Short mmCIF file of C-alpha atoms in Angstrom, two decimals:
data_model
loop_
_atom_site.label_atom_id
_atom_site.label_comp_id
_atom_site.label_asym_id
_atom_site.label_seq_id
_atom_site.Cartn_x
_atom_site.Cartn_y
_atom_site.Cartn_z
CA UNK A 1221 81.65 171.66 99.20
CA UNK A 1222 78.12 173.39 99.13
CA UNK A 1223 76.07 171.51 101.98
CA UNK A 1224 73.27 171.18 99.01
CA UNK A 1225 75.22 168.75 97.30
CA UNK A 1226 76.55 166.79 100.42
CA UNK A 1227 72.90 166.76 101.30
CA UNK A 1228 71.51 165.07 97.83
CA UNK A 1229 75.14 162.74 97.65
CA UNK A 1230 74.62 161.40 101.65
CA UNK A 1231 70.49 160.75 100.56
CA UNK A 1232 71.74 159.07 97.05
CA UNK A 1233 75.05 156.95 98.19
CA UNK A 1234 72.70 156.03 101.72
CA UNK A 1235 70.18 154.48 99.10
CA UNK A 1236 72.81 152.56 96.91
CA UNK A 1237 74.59 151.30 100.42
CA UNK A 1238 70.95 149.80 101.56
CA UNK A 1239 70.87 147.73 98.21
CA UNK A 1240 74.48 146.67 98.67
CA UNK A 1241 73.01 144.76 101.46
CA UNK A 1242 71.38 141.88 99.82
CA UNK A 1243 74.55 141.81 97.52
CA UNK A 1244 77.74 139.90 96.97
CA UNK A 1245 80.40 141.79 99.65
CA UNK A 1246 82.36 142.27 96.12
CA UNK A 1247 80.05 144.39 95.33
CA UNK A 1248 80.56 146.63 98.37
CA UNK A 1249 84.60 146.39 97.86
CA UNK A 1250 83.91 147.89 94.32
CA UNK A 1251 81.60 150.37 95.39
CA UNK A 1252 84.23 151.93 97.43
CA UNK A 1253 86.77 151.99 94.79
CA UNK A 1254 84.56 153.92 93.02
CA UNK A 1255 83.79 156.17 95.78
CA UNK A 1256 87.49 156.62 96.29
CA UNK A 1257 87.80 157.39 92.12
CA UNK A 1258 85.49 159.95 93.25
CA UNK A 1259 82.56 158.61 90.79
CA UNK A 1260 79.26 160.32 90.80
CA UNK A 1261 76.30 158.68 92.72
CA UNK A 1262 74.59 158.06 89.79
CA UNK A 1263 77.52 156.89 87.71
CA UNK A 1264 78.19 154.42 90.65
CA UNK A 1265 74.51 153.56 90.85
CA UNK A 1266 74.42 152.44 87.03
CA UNK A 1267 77.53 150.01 87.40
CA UNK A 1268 76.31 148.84 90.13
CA UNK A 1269 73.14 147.99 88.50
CA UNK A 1270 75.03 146.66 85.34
CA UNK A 1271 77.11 144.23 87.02
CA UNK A 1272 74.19 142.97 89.07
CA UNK A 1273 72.56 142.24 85.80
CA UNK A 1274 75.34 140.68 84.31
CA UNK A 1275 75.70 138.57 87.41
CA UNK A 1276 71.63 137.29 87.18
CA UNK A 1277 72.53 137.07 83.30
CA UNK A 1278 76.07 134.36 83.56
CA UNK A 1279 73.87 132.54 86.92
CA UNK A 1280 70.60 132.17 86.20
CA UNK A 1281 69.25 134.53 88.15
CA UNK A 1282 70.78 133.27 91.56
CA UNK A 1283 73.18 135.67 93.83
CA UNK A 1284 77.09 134.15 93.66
CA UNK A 1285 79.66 135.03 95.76
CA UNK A 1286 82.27 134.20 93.31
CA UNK A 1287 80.60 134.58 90.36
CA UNK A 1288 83.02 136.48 88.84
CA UNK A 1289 85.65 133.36 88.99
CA UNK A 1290 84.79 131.77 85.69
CA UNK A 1291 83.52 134.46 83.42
CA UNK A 1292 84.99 134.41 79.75
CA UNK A 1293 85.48 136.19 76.91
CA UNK A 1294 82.04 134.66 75.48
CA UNK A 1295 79.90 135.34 78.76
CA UNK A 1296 80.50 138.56 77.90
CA UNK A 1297 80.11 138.57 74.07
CA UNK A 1298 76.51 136.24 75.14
CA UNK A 1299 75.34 139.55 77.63
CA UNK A 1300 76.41 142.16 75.15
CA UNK A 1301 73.98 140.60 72.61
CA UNK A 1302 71.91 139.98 74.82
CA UNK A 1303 71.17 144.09 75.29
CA UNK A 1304 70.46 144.49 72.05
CA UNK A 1305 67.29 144.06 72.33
CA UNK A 1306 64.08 144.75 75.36
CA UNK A 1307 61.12 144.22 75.58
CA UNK A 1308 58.59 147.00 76.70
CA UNK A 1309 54.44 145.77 77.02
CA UNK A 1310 55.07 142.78 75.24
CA UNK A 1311 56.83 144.71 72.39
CA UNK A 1312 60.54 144.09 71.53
CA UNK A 1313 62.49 146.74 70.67
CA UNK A 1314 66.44 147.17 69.83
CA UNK A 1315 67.81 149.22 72.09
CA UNK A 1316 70.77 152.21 71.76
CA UNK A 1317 74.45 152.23 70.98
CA UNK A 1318 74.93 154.21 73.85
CA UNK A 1319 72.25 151.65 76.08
CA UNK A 1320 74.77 149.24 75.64
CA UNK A 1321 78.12 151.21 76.20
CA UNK A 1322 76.95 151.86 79.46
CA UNK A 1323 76.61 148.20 80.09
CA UNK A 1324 79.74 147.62 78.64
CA UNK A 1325 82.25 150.46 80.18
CA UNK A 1326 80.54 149.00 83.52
CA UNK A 1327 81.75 145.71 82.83
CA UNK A 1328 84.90 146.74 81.68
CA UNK A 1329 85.66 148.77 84.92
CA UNK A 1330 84.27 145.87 86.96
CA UNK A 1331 86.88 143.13 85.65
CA UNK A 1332 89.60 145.95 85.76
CA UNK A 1333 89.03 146.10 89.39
CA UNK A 1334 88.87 142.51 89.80
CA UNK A 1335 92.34 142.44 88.29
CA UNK A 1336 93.75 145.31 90.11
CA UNK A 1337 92.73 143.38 93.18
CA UNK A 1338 94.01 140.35 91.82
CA UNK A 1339 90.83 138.53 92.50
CA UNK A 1340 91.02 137.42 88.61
CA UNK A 1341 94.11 137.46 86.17
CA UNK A 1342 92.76 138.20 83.39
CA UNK A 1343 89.90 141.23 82.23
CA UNK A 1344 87.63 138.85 80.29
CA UNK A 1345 85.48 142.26 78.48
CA UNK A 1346 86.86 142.36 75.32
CA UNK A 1347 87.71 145.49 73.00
CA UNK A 1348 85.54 144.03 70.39
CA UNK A 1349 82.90 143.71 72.31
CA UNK A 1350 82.81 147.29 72.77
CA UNK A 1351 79.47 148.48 70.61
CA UNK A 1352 80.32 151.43 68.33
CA UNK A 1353 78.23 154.99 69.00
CA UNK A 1354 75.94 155.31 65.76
CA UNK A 1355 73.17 156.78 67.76
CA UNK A 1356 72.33 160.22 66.27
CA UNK A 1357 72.50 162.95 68.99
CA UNK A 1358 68.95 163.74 69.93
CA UNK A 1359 68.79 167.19 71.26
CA UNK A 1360 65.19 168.63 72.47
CA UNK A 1361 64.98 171.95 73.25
CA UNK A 1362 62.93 175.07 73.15
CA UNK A 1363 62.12 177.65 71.33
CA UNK A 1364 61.95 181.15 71.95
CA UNK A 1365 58.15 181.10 72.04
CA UNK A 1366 57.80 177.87 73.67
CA UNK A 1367 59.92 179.91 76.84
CA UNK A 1368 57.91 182.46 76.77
CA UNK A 1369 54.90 180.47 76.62
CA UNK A 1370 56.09 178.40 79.86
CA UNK A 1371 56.87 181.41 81.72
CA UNK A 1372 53.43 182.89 81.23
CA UNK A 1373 52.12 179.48 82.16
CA UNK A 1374 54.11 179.79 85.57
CA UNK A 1375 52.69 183.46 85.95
CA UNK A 1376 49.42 181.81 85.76
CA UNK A 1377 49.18 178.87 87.23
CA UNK A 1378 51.52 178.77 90.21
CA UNK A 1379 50.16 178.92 93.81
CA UNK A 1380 50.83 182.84 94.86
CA UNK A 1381 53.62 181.88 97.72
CA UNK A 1382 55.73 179.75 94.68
CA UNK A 1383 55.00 181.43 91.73
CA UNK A 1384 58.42 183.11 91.87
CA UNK A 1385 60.06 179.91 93.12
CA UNK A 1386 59.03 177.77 89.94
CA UNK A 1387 59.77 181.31 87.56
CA UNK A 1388 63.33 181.45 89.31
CA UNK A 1389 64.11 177.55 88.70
CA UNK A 1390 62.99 178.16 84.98
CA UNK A 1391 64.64 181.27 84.19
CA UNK A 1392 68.20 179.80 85.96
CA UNK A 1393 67.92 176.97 84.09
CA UNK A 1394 67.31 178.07 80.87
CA UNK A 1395 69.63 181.28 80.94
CA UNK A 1396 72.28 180.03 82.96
CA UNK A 1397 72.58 175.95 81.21
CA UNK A 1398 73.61 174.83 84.84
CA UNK A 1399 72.73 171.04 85.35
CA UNK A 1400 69.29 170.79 87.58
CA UNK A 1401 71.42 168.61 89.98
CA UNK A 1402 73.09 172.02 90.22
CA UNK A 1403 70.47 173.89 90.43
CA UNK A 1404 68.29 172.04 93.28
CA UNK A 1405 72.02 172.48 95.25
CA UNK A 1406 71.94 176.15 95.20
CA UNK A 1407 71.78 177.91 98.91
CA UNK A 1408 71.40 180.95 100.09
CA UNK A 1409 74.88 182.03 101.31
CA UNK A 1410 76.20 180.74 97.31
CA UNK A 1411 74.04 183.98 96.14
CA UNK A 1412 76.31 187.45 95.47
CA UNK A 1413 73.56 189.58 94.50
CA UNK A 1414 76.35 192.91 94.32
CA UNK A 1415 78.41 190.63 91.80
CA UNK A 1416 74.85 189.28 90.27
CA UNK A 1417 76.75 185.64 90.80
CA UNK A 1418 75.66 182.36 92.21
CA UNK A 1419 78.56 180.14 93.20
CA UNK A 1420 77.42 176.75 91.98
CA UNK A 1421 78.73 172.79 92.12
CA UNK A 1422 78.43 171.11 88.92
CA UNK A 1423 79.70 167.36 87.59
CA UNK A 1424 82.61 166.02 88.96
CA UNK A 1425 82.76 168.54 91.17
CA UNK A 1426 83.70 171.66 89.00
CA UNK A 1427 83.02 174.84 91.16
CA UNK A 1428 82.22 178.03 89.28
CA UNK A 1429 80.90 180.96 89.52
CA UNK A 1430 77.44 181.80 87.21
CA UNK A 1431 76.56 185.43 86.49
CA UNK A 1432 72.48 186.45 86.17
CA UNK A 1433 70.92 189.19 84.15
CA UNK A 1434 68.92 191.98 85.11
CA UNK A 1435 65.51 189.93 84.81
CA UNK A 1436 66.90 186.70 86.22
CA UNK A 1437 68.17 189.03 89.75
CA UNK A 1438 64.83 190.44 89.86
CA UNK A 1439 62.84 187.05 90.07
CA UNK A 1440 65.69 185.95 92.41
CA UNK A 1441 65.03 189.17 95.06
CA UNK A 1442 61.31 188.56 94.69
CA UNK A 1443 61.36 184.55 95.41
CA UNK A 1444 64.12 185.68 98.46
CA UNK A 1445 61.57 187.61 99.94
CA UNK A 1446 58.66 184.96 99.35
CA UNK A 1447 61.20 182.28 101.16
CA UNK A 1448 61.29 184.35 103.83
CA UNK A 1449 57.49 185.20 103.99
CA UNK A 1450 56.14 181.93 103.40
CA UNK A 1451 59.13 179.36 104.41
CA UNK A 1452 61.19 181.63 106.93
CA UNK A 1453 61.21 178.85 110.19
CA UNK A 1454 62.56 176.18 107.92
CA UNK A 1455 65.53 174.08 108.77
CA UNK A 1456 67.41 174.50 105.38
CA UNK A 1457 69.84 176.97 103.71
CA UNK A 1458 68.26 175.96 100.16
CA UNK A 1459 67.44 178.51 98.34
CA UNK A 1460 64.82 176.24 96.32
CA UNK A 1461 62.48 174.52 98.46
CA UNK A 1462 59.38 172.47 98.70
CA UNK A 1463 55.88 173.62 100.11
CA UNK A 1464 56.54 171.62 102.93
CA UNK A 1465 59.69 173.63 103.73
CA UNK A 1466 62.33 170.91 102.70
CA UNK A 1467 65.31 170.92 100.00
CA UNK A 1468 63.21 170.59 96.23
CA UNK A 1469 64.18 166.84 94.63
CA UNK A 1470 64.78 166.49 91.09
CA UNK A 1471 61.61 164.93 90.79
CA UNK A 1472 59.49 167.91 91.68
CA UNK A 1473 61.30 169.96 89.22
CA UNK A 1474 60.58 167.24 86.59
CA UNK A 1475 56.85 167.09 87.41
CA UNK A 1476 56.80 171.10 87.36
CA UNK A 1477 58.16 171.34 84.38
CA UNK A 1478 55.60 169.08 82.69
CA UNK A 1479 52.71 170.91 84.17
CA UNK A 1480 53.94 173.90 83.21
CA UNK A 1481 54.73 172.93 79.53
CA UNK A 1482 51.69 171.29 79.36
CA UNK A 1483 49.22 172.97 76.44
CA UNK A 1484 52.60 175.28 75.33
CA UNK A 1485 54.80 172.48 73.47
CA UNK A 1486 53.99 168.61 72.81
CA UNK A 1487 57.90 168.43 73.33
CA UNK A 1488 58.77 165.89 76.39
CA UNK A 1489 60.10 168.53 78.40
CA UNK A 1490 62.59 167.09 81.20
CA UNK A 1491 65.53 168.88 83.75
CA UNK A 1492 67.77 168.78 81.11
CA UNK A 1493 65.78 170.26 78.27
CA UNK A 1494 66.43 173.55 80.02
CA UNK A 1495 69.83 173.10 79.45
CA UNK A 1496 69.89 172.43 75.79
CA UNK A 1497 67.61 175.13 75.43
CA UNK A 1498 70.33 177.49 77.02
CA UNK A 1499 72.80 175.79 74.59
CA UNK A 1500 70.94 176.17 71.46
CA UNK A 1501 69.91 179.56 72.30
CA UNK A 1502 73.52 181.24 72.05
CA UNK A 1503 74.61 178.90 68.80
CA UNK A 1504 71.54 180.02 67.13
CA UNK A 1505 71.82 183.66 67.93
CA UNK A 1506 75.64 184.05 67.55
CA UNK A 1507 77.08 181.06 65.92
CA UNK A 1508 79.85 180.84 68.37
CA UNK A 1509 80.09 177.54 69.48
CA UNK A 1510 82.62 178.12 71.76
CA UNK A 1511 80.31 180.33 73.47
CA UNK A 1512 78.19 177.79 74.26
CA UNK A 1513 80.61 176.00 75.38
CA UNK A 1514 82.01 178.02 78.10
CA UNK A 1515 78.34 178.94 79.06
CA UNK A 1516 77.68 175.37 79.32
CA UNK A 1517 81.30 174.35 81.24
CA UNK A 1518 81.91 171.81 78.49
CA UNK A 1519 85.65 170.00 78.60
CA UNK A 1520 85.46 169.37 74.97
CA UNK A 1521 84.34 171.37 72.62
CA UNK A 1522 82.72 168.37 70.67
CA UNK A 1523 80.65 167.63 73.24
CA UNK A 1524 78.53 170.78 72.06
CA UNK A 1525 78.91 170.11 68.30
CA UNK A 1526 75.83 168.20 68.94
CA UNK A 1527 73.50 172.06 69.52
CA UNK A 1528 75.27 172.67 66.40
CA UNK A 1529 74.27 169.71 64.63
CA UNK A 1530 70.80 169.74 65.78
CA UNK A 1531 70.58 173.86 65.03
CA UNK A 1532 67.70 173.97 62.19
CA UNK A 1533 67.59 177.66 62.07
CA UNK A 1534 71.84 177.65 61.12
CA UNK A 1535 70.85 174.69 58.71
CA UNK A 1536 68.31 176.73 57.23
CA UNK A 1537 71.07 180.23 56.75
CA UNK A 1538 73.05 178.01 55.30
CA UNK A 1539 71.16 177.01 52.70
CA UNK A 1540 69.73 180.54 52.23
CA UNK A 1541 73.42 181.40 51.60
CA UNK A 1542 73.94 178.51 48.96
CA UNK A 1543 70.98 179.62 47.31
CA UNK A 1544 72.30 183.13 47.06
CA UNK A 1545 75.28 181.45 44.73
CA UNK A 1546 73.13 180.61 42.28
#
């Protein structure tokens, strides 16, 4: 496993551990079940999270050992309603299909524990209870100008010893589709610049190679040679790194990528906008969604009907071709 991603998973699980602390010790059993399922930290970090809530939900508020003993069928049916709404600056608002799933697979996997365990007999989370996905996919990505408008941005704006630093991270992002966890993880030795690959660690642990283009290796040999300029006594392999010589968080990334698209798009531009960019990109230009796919390392191919779905340049040929009929 690439030392990039044990360093962000020992940081992550470390943090999740501390707030186990001041919790329930059932709460630590399940953690490690999860661990052991081999769960991501963030997956584990959001049921964790959930059942906490669901615990201050059936008590009040107050931390129970055992509060798990006497939950029923309508505790849970009470919390699931509960989530259908929030409140945000005095405002209530309904919340998502999927908002709630999350909540309720938590639960689900909580009580299925419990029962595995045999701390309870029965798995109290219903079926029914399950909210139904009518969310429509919301895919944001950018255009072909709006990329080109961000790199000249970067070109621009970025201090001289990371303007190729912030072009790489774009350019990787949006040509390769690689998650940004992914992409922060990247170190040196993962870099084959005679195959043009970088060896990468994506979700649930999927190992791949990714190949670059021409442009993409060019940015990469310049920012290599910046690294080593401005960053060469540093204590990390990582190929992306901070000005103050450590690993680069998701966070930074996030805040780069709003300066950067700042004055270019009005589009909230996050981390994972670069991938759907990447996604859209191929769809639009060949129409093979399987391509996209295997660019993107999807499982399931319906996964990515949603670039497909949210494609306005295919909706448009299509109805340029209907037209033609008549």
């Amino acid at each position: 496993m690439s030392n990039g991603r044990l360093e962000r998973e020992t940081i992550e699980f470390a943090k999740i551990e501390d707030k186990l602390k001041s919790l329930p010790e059932i709460f630590t059993e399940y953690y490690y079940t999860l661990r052991a399922e081999k769960k991501s930290y963030r997956t584990i970090g959001e049921y964790i999270n959930s059942i906490k809530n669901f615990m201050e939900f059936t008590t009040n508020g107050i931390v129970s050992r055992n509060f798990y003993n006497n939950v029923s069928t309508m505790d849970v049916n009470k919390y699931m309603i509960s989530l259908e709404t929030k409140t945000i600056k005095g405002r209530t608002k309904a919340t998502s299909s999927s908002f709630r799933a999350s909540h309720w697979y938590a639960l689900n996997s909580f009580f299925d524990f419990l029962v595995d365990t045999k701390k309870i007999t029965i798995n109290p989370v219903s079926k029914k209870s399950r909210p139904k996905m009518t969310d429509k996919p919301s895919v944001t990505y950018l255009t072909e100008d709006e990329i080109s408008g961000i790199i000249e941005c970067i070109e621009d704006e970025a201090k001289e010893t990371m303007v190729n630093r912030d072009l790489l991270l774009f350019m990787l992002g949006v040509t390769t589709g690689i998650r940004v966890a992914a992409l922060e993880q990247i170190n040196i030795e993962d870099i084959n610049l005679e195959n043009n690959t970088i060896h990468v660690i994506e979700k649930r642990n999927k190992e791949f190679d990714i190949l670059i283009s021409k442009k993409v290796k060019k940015v990469l040999v310049a920012w290599l040679q910046d690294r080593e300029k401005y960053f060469g006594k540093i204590n990390t392999n990582a190929l992306f790194v901070s000005q103050y010589g450590q690993r680069i968080s998701y966070d930074a990334i996030r805040k780069l990528l709003i300066k950067y698209a700042e004055g270019v798009t009005n589009k909230k531009v996050t981390p994972h906008v670069l991938r759907h960019s990447c996604a859209t990109a191929i769809y639009e230009k060949t129409g093979d969604l399987y391509l996209a796919s295997a660019q993107l390392h999807h499982s399931n191919i319906s996964t990515t009907m949603r670039y497909a779905d949210m494609s306005n340049n295919k909706l448009k040929q299509a109805i340029n071709i209907m037209d033609g009929l008549i």
